[in-house]
Amino acid sequence: MSRTTRLAALTAFTLLLTACPTTMPHKQGQSTHTQHPPAPTPYNPNLAAGNAVSRGTTLQPTGSSATYRAVSFQELPQWNEQSFGESLAAFQKSCLKLANQAKWQYTCARANQTARTAAAAKAFFEQNFTPWQVSEKGQASGKITGYYEPVLHGDTRNTSAARFPIYGIPSDFVSIPLPAHLRNSKASVRVAPA
């Protein structure tokens, strides 16, 4: 995996994590009364990238107990301390694939027209994205798990793009199904000619 791909994945993961809420300790003398946000609107999975969403807008996916609330970028911890130029470069690289989807074309075009300076990159993100605070059943803290699946491009022969060929499963590969009571165990098999 290239350094740029890792940086893009790390940047996306970091942006996702920085959008997570932070639990603040209750200070004595403060009111414990919380304001209830307006009722969530139905989740729209086709919401086009680059469309502004008003701060305070709430969405709730059907069948989920999670609620998404649009917040300002200033509510993100350490937002002003990010490496915006590097984040923009990673996003521009992501646009090589994203721009194939109609809902990303406008935003990717704007990204490619944006200078890689910190100020221009920061303005790009603030004008084209919305940070969302995710809560479940009204709780301001919780756990989030993200998964990353690398896409590897290879070849069956040594090329400049694929230094190490992938030949596939060897013709003499032996697969032995284990009994149910051993499926979570390790098995080592050695096959020798007779």
Backbone as JSON, one array per atom type, in Angstrom:
{
  "sequence": "MSRTTRLAALTAFTLLLTACPTTMPHKQGQSTHTQHPPAPTPYNPNLAAGNAVSRGTTLQPTGSSATYRAVSFQELPQWNEQSFGESLAAFQKSCLKLANQAKWQYTCARANQTARTAAAAKAFFEQNFTPWQVSEKGQASGKITGYYEPVLHGDTRNTSAARFPIYGIPSDFVSIPLPAHLRNSKASVRVAPA",
  "N": [[0.85, -1.16, 0.0], [0.6, 2.17, -0.87], [2.26, 5.14, 0.39], [0.75, 7.45, 0.08], [-1.84, 6.42, -0.2], [-2.16, 5.29, 2.33], [-2.02, 7.64, 3.83], [-4.28, 8.99, 2.89], [-6.32, 7.25, 3.78], [-5.86, 7.38, 6.55], [-6.32, 10.12, 6.98], [-9.05, 10.33, 6.28], [-10.13, 8.63, 8.24], [-9.34, 10.03, 10.53], [-10.77, 12.44, 10.23], [-13.33, 11.39, 10.49], [-13.24, 10.44, 13.16], [-12.78, 12.84, 14.54], [-15.19, 14.01, 14.37], [-16.67, 12.8, 16.26], [-18.52, 12.92, 19.34], [-17.47, 14.54, 22.39], [-17.35, 13.75, 25.77], [-18.15, 15.89, 28.3], [-17.18, 16.72, 31.58], [-19.55, 17.16, 34.2], [-20.03, 20.23, 35.71], [-20.21, 21.44, 38.99], [-23.02, 23.26, 40.02], [-23.88, 23.9, 37.52], [-26.63, 23.77, 35.31], [-28.43, 20.78, 34.8], [-30.26, 20.42, 32.93], [-31.16, 19.66, 29.65], [-31.46, 20.86, 26.32], [-33.82, 19.75, 24.01], [-33.24, 18.59, 20.78], [-34.73, 19.45, 17.57], [-37.2, 17.23, 16.11], [-35.85, 14.43, 14.39], [-35.3, 14.38, 10.84], [-36.21, 12.2, 8.14], [-33.62, 9.99, 7.07], [-31.56, 10.64, 4.28], [-30.05, 8.91, 1.95], [-29.16, 9.67, -0.53], [-28.26, 12.23, -0.45], [-26.57, 14.77, -1.91], [-23.06, 15.19, -2.19], [-21.31, 18.09, -1.1], [-23.48, 19.74, -0.79], [-24.79, 22.23, 1.23], [-25.66, 21.84, 4.63], [-27.83, 22.87, 7.08], [-26.72, 23.99, 10.25], [-27.55, 22.18, 13.14], [-29.49, 20.66, 11.94], [-31.07, 17.53, 11.98], [-30.77, 14.05, 11.36], [-32.08, 10.77, 10.94], [-31.39, 7.5, 10.33], [-33.58, 5.06, 8.95], [-34.76, 2.48, 11.01], [-32.63, 2.6, 12.75], [-31.07, 3.43, 15.86], [-29.41, 5.51, 16.02], [-28.72, 8.99, 15.83], [-28.04, 11.73, 13.75], [-26.56, 14.87, 13.94], [-26.11, 17.97, 12.51], [-23.25, 19.93, 12.96], [-21.11, 22.77, 13.73], [-17.92, 23.45, 12.21], [-16.2, 24.54, 14.05], [-16.86, 23.28, 16.37], [-15.54, 20.92, 16.29], [-12.97, 19.1, 17.82], [-9.73, 20.47, 17.93], [-9.84, 21.44, 15.31], [-8.79, 23.7, 13.92], [-6.12, 23.1, 13.87], [-5.39, 21.27, 12.0], [-3.76, 19.57, 9.2], [-4.42, 20.97, 6.57], [-3.68, 21.26, 3.84], [-2.46, 18.78, 3.24], [-4.62, 17.11, 3.74], [-6.37, 17.96, 1.74], [-4.9, 17.19, -0.53], [-4.99, 14.39, -0.23], [-7.76, 14.01, -0.43], [-8.19, 14.91, -3.06], [-6.87, 12.88, -4.42], [-8.55, 10.76, -3.74], [-10.7, 11.5, -5.24], [-10.22, 10.51, -7.77], [-11.54, 8.12, -7.97], [-14.02, 8.69, -6.7], [-15.19, 10.67, -8.32], [-16.44, 9.31, -10.31], [-18.96, 8.86, -9.49], [-22.06, 10.42, -9.68], [-22.99, 12.09, -7.58], [-20.68, 13.06, -6.41], [-19.26, 14.51, -8.27], [-19.37, 17.38, -8.62], [-18.23, 18.34, -6.19], [-15.7, 17.13, -6.28], [-14.69, 18.36, -8.58], [-14.5, 20.99, -7.67], [-12.62, 20.58, -5.65], [-10.35, 19.92, -7.13], [-9.82, 22.35, -8.25], [-8.93, 23.85, -6.21], [-6.39, 25.54, -4.46], [-3.48, 24.14, -2.89], [-2.97, 25.34, -0.41], [-2.95, 26.03, 3.1], [-5.02, 27.79, 3.98], [-6.78, 27.94, 1.73], [-7.45, 25.24, 1.4], [-8.67, 24.66, 3.88], [-10.9, 26.37, 3.73], [-12.17, 25.16, 1.53], [-12.97, 22.62, 2.61], [-14.7, 23.48, 4.65], [-16.69, 24.74, 3.18], [-17.77, 22.74, 1.62], [-18.4, 20.43, 3.03], [-20.08, 18.85, 5.79], [-19.81, 18.61, 9.22], [-20.86, 16.0, 11.34], [-22.48, 15.17, 14.34], [-22.76, 12.21, 16.01], [-25.1, 10.39, 17.79], [-26.43, 7.96, 20.02], [-29.55, 6.99, 20.96], [-29.8, 9.41, 22.29], [-27.52, 9.64, 23.85], [-24.45, 11.21, 24.61], [-21.96, 10.09, 24.45], [-20.0, 7.28, 23.4], [-19.11, 4.34, 21.51], [-17.39, 3.9, 18.46], [-16.88, 2.02, 15.56], [-14.78, 1.48, 12.89], [-14.12, 0.17, 9.66], [-11.58, -0.8, 7.41], [-10.9, -1.68, 4.2], [-8.44, -2.71, 2.2], [-7.79, -2.19, -1.27], [-6.16, -4.04, -3.5], [-4.08, -3.94, -6.28], [-2.94, -6.14, -8.65], [-0.9, -8.43, -10.57], [-0.42, -11.27, -12.71], [2.09, -11.55, -13.56], [5.46, -10.25, -13.35], [5.57, -6.84, -13.37], [6.06, -3.29, -14.01], [4.15, -2.04, -12.48], [3.29, -4.06, -10.81], [5.29, -5.45, -8.81], [5.72, -7.89, -7.49], [4.54, -10.85, -8.61], [1.25, -12.29, -8.49], [0.27, -15.43, -8.35], [-1.96, -16.93, -7.87], [-3.93, -19.61, -6.45], [-1.95, -22.35, -5.59], [-1.49, -25.28, -7.67], [-1.17, -27.64, -6.3], [-2.32, -27.21, -3.89], [-3.81, -28.02, -0.82], [-6.88, -28.42, 0.7], [-8.41, -28.9, 3.71], [-11.29, -29.7, 5.3], [-12.12, -28.93, 8.62], [-13.35, -30.64, 11.54], [-16.33, -29.53, 13.25], [-15.84, -28.98, 16.0], [-13.2, -28.26, 16.0], [-12.84, -25.98, 14.5], [-12.12, -23.43, 15.4], [-9.54, -23.71, 16.01], [-5.97, -24.12, 15.43], [-4.46, -25.65, 12.63], [-1.89, -27.58, 11.3], [-0.62, -28.73, 8.32], [1.28, -31.01, 6.5], [2.22, -32.04, 3.39], [3.64, -34.73, 1.86], [5.4, -36.3, -0.82], [4.51, -39.62, -1.82]],
  "CA": [[0.0, 0.0, 0.0], [1.46, 3.35, -0.98], [2.23, 6.11, 1.49], [-0.36, 8.36, -0.19], [-3.07, 5.7, 0.11], [-2.26, 5.22, 3.78], [-2.3, 8.99, 4.32], [-5.68, 9.27, 2.57], [-7.14, 6.47, 4.7], [-5.68, 7.95, 7.89], [-6.99, 11.42, 7.0], [-10.5, 10.09, 6.32], [-10.44, 8.08, 9.55], [-9.17, 11.1, 11.51], [-11.92, 13.33, 10.11], [-14.47, 10.68, 11.07], [-13.11, 10.43, 14.61], [-12.89, 14.18, 15.12], [-16.6, 14.37, 14.39], [-17.3, 12.12, 17.39], [-18.71, 13.82, 20.48], [-16.61, 14.42, 23.56], [-18.12, 13.89, 26.99], [-17.6, 16.92, 29.17], [-17.6, 16.48, 32.95], [-20.54, 18.08, 34.73], [-19.49, 21.11, 36.74], [-21.17, 21.72, 40.04], [-23.66, 24.56, 39.88], [-24.44, 24.03, 36.19], [-27.92, 23.12, 35.13], [-28.35, 19.49, 34.11], [-31.33, 20.42, 31.94], [-30.66, 19.73, 28.28], [-32.46, 21.21, 25.33], [-34.06, 18.66, 23.07], [-33.18, 19.06, 19.4], [-35.96, 19.18, 16.83], [-37.36, 15.84, 15.7], [-35.02, 14.13, 13.23], [-35.94, 14.16, 9.56], [-35.76, 10.91, 7.61], [-32.28, 9.94, 6.48], [-31.56, 10.64, 2.82], [-28.74, 8.4, 1.53], [-28.78, 10.27, -1.8], [-27.89, 13.62, -0.24], [-25.38, 15.0, -2.73], [-21.89, 15.79, -1.54], [-21.13, 19.49, -1.43], [-24.67, 20.52, -0.45], [-24.74, 22.74, 2.6], [-26.72, 21.39, 5.54], [-27.89, 23.85, 8.16], [-26.31, 23.57, 11.59], [-28.7, 21.79, 13.96], [-30.31, 19.69, 11.21], [-30.88, 16.17, 12.47], [-31.2, 12.96, 10.48], [-32.09, 9.46, 11.6], [-31.62, 6.41, 9.38], [-34.68, 4.17, 9.27], [-34.37, 1.26, 11.69], [-31.44, 2.81, 13.56], [-31.26, 4.28, 17.04], [-28.44, 6.6, 15.92], [-29.18, 10.26, 15.3], [-26.96, 12.56, 13.24], [-26.88, 16.3, 14.07], [-25.11, 18.82, 11.86], [-22.6, 20.87, 13.89], [-20.16, 23.65, 13.06], [-16.54, 22.97, 12.23], [-15.54, 25.03, 15.26], [-17.16, 22.34, 17.45], [-14.64, 19.77, 16.17], [-11.74, 19.3, 18.59], [-8.48, 20.75, 17.21], [-10.11, 21.67, 13.88], [-7.89, 24.7, 13.35], [-4.74, 22.62, 13.93], [-5.24, 20.19, 11.03], [-2.9, 19.78, 8.03], [-5.44, 21.07, 5.53], [-3.1, 21.02, 2.52], [-2.29, 17.33, 3.08], [-5.97, 16.53, 3.67], [-6.89, 18.25, 0.41], [-4.18, 16.33, -1.47], [-5.55, 13.04, -0.08], [-9.12, 14.02, -0.97], [-8.06, 14.99, -4.51], [-6.53, 11.53, -4.9], [-9.78, 9.96, -3.61], [-11.62, 11.91, -6.32], [-9.99, 9.72, -8.97], [-12.62, 7.12, -7.96], [-15.29, 9.3, -6.31], [-15.76, 11.48, -9.4], [-17.25, 8.44, -11.17], [-20.32, 8.89, -8.95], [-22.66, 11.73, -9.98], [-23.13, 12.95, -6.41], [-19.37, 13.6, -6.0], [-18.59, 15.2, -9.38], [-19.24, 18.82, -8.36], [-17.28, 18.54, -5.1], [-14.36, 16.76, -6.76], [-14.25, 19.41, -9.5], [-14.09, 22.12, -6.83], [-11.38, 20.19, -4.96], [-9.25, 19.98, -8.08], [-9.57, 23.76, -8.56], [-8.51, 24.5, -4.97], [-4.94, 25.56, -4.2], [-3.12, 23.32, -1.73], [-2.53, 26.13, 0.73], [-3.75, 25.72, 4.29], [-6.23, 28.61, 4.02], [-7.69, 27.54, 0.65], [-7.92, 23.88, 1.69], [-9.61, 24.75, 5.01], [-12.13, 26.96, 3.19], [-12.81, 24.14, 0.7], [-13.66, 21.65, 3.46], [-15.8, 24.14, 5.37], [-17.76, 25.1, 2.24], [-18.29, 21.58, 0.89], [-18.69, 19.31, 3.91], [-20.79, 19.13, 7.04], [-19.49, 17.67, 10.3], [-22.06, 15.45, 11.99], [-22.33, 14.56, 15.66], [-23.56, 10.99, 16.03], [-25.45, 9.94, 19.14], [-27.36, 6.84, 20.03], [-30.56, 7.12, 22.01], [-29.57, 10.66, 23.02], [-26.28, 9.62, 24.63], [-23.39, 12.02, 23.99], [-20.7, 9.35, 24.38], [-20.19, 5.92, 22.94], [-18.01, 3.75, 20.74], [-17.61, 3.79, 17.02], [-15.92, 1.11, 14.96], [-14.68, 1.65, 11.45], [-13.36, -0.88, 9.01], [-10.88, -0.38, 6.21], [-10.57, -2.83, 3.36], [-7.57, -2.24, 1.11], [-7.97, -2.74, -2.61], [-4.82, -4.27, -4.02], [-4.03, -4.22, -7.71], [-1.81, -7.02, -8.89], [-0.78, -9.03, -11.89], [0.11, -12.63, -12.64], [3.49, -11.5, -13.98], [6.22, -9.13, -12.83], [5.49, -5.64, -14.21], [6.47, -2.11, -13.25], [3.08, -1.74, -11.53], [3.15, -5.19, -9.88], [6.65, -5.97, -8.66], [5.67, -9.3, -7.09], [3.37, -11.47, -9.23], [0.32, -13.11, -7.7], [-0.01, -16.53, -9.24], [-3.19, -17.61, -7.53], [-3.81, -20.78, -5.57], [-1.09, -23.38, -6.2], [-2.23, -26.45, -8.16], [-1.07, -28.72, -5.33], [-2.87, -26.73, -2.62], [-4.72, -28.98, -0.21], [-7.81, -27.82, 1.65], [-8.99, -29.96, 4.53], [-12.3, -29.17, 6.22], [-11.95, -29.39, 9.99], [-14.61, -30.91, 12.24], [-16.9, -28.34, 13.89], [-15.24, -28.7, 17.31], [-11.82, -27.79, 15.81], [-12.81, -24.87, 13.55], [-11.48, -22.25, 15.98], [-8.18, -24.13, 16.38], [-5.0, -24.08, 14.35], [-4.07, -26.96, 12.1], [-0.74, -27.54, 10.4], [-0.63, -29.91, 7.48], [2.41, -31.12, 5.59], [1.97, -33.09, 2.41], [4.91, -35.21, 1.3], [5.15, -37.3, -1.86], [4.53, -41.0, -1.33]],
  "C": [[0.9, 1.23, 0.0], [1.28, 4.29, 0.2], [1.04, 7.06, 1.31], [-1.69, 7.7, 0.14], [-3.26, 5.6, 1.61], [-2.61, 6.57, 4.37], [-3.76, 9.35, 4.07], [-6.61, 8.53, 3.52], [-7.06, 7.03, 6.11], [-6.39, 9.29, 8.01], [-8.5, 11.24, 7.1], [-10.92, 9.56, 7.69], [-10.35, 9.15, 10.63], [-10.33, 12.07, 11.45], [-13.16, 12.69, 10.71], [-14.41, 10.72, 12.59], [-13.26, 11.81, 15.23], [-14.34, 14.66, 15.14], [-17.34, 13.71, 15.54], [-17.45, 13.08, 18.57], [-17.71, 13.54, 21.59], [-17.48, 14.61, 24.78], [-17.42, 14.89, 27.89], [-18.07, 16.63, 30.59], [-18.58, 17.57, 33.41], [-19.92, 18.91, 35.85], [-20.59, 21.44, 37.73], [-21.73, 23.13, 39.84], [-24.24, 24.77, 38.49], [-25.76, 23.29, 36.13], [-27.72, 21.8, 34.4], [-29.45, 19.38, 33.07], [-30.73, 20.52, 30.54], [-31.8, 20.11, 27.36], [-32.6, 20.04, 24.38], [-34.02, 19.21, 21.66], [-34.5, 18.79, 18.69], [-36.0, 17.72, 16.38], [-36.54, 15.58, 14.44], [-35.85, 13.97, 11.96], [-35.45, 12.82, 9.03], [-34.4, 11.03, 6.94], [-32.39, 9.88, 4.97], [-30.19, 10.18, 2.33], [-28.26, 9.02, 0.22], [-28.43, 11.74, -1.68], [-26.57, 13.87, -0.96], [-24.26, 15.62, -1.92], [-21.8, 17.24, -1.98], [-22.35, 20.35, -1.15], [-24.57, 20.96, 1.0], [-25.93, 22.21, 3.4], [-26.68, 22.34, 6.72], [-27.49, 23.23, 9.49], [-27.56, 23.28, 12.42], [-29.64, 20.83, 13.26], [-30.03, 18.31, 11.77], [-31.45, 15.17, 11.47], [-31.18, 11.66, 11.28], [-32.38, 8.39, 10.57], [-32.75, 5.5, 9.86], [-34.15, 2.9, 9.91], [-33.14, 1.39, 12.56], [-31.77, 3.67, 14.76], [-30.28, 5.44, 17.04], [-29.09, 7.83, 15.31], [-27.96, 11.08, 14.9], [-27.41, 14.02, 13.34], [-25.75, 17.09, 13.44], [-24.58, 19.83, 12.87], [-21.66, 21.77, 13.08], [-18.76, 23.05, 13.12], [-15.81, 23.4, 13.49], [-15.83, 24.13, 16.46], [-16.26, 21.1, 17.39], [-13.37, 20.04, 16.97], [-10.54, 19.49, 17.65], [-8.68, 20.98, 15.71], [-9.1, 22.62, 13.26], [-6.43, 24.26, 13.3], [-4.45, 21.51, 12.91], [-4.25, 20.57, 9.93], [-3.81, 19.81, 6.8], [-4.9, 20.81, 4.13], [-2.93, 19.53, 2.24], [-3.65, 16.63, 2.97], [-6.57, 16.75, 2.29], [-6.21, 17.36, -0.63], [-4.73, 14.9, -1.42], [-6.95, 12.97, -0.67], [-9.07, 14.09, -2.5], [-7.71, 13.63, -5.1], [-7.76, 10.62, -4.82], [-10.75, 10.27, -4.75], [-11.38, 11.15, -7.62], [-11.07, 8.64, -9.09], [-13.98, 7.77, -7.69], [-15.96, 10.03, -7.46], [-16.55, 10.63, -10.4], [-18.7, 8.39, -10.7], [-20.87, 10.31, -9.12], [-22.69, 12.65, -8.76], [-21.81, 13.54, -5.92], [-18.72, 14.47, -7.07], [-18.36, 16.68, -9.1], [-18.18, 19.08, -7.29], [-15.86, 18.2, -5.54], [-13.82, 17.81, -7.74], [-13.77, 20.62, -8.71], [-12.78, 21.81, -6.11], [-10.19, 20.34, -5.88], [-8.91, 21.41, -8.5], [-9.04, 24.52, -7.34], [-7.0, 24.41, -4.8], [-4.65, 24.76, -2.94], [-2.49, 24.14, -0.61], [-3.44, 25.81, 1.9], [-5.07, 26.49, 4.28], [-7.24, 28.18, 2.97], [-8.28, 26.16, 0.93], [-8.94, 23.89, 2.82], [-10.94, 25.3, 4.52], [-12.89, 25.95, 2.33], [-13.6, 23.16, 1.56], [-14.86, 22.27, 4.16], [-16.96, 24.5, 4.46], [-18.43, 23.88, 1.61], [-18.65, 20.37, 1.74], [-19.44, 19.78, 5.14], [-20.32, 18.14, 8.08], [-20.78, 17.25, 11.0], [-21.68, 14.88, 13.35], [-23.28, 13.37, 15.69], [-23.84, 10.63, 17.48], [-26.43, 8.79, 19.01], [-28.26, 6.96, 21.23], [-30.3, 8.33, 22.89], [-28.3, 10.7, 23.84], [-25.18, 10.38, 23.88], [-22.05, 11.29, 23.92], [-21.0, 7.93, 23.92], [-18.97, 5.44, 22.19], [-18.39, 3.74, 19.28], [-16.51, 2.89, 16.47], [-15.94, 1.33, 13.46], [-13.83, 0.54, 10.87], [-12.76, -0.34, 7.72], [-10.51, -1.63, 5.43], [-9.71, -2.34, 2.2], [-7.94, -2.91, -0.21], [-6.58, -2.82, -3.22], [-4.9, -4.6, -5.5], [-2.77, -5.04, -7.97], [-1.82, -7.55, -10.31], [-0.21, -10.43, -11.71], [1.54, -12.71, -13.14], [4.15, -10.25, -13.4], [6.14, -7.97, -13.82], [5.96, -4.45, -13.37], [5.41, -1.74, -12.21], [2.9, -2.83, -10.48], [4.49, -5.88, -9.77], [6.68, -7.46, -8.32], [4.41, -9.92, -7.67], [2.53, -12.26, -8.23], [-0.14, -14.22, -8.64], [-1.33, -17.22, -8.97], [-2.93, -18.79, -6.63], [-2.96, -21.83, -6.27], [-1.91, -24.61, -6.6], [-2.19, -27.61, -7.17], [-1.58, -28.3, -3.94], [-3.9, -27.73, -2.1], [-5.58, -28.25, 0.81], [-8.5, -28.95, 2.4], [-10.02, -29.35, 5.46], [-12.1, -29.77, 7.61], [-13.31, -29.71, 10.6], [-15.05, -29.65, 13.0], [-16.2, -27.99, 15.2], [-13.79, -28.2, 17.19], [-11.73, -26.52, 14.94], [-12.17, -23.6, 14.1], [-10.06, -22.56, 16.42], [-7.26, -23.96, 15.18], [-4.71, -25.51, 13.91], [-2.9, -26.76, 11.16], [-0.72, -28.84, 9.63], [0.6, -29.88, 6.59], [2.14, -32.3, 4.67], [3.31, -33.46, 1.79], [4.59, -36.24, 0.23], [5.3, -38.71, -1.28], [5.64, -41.79, -1.93]]
}
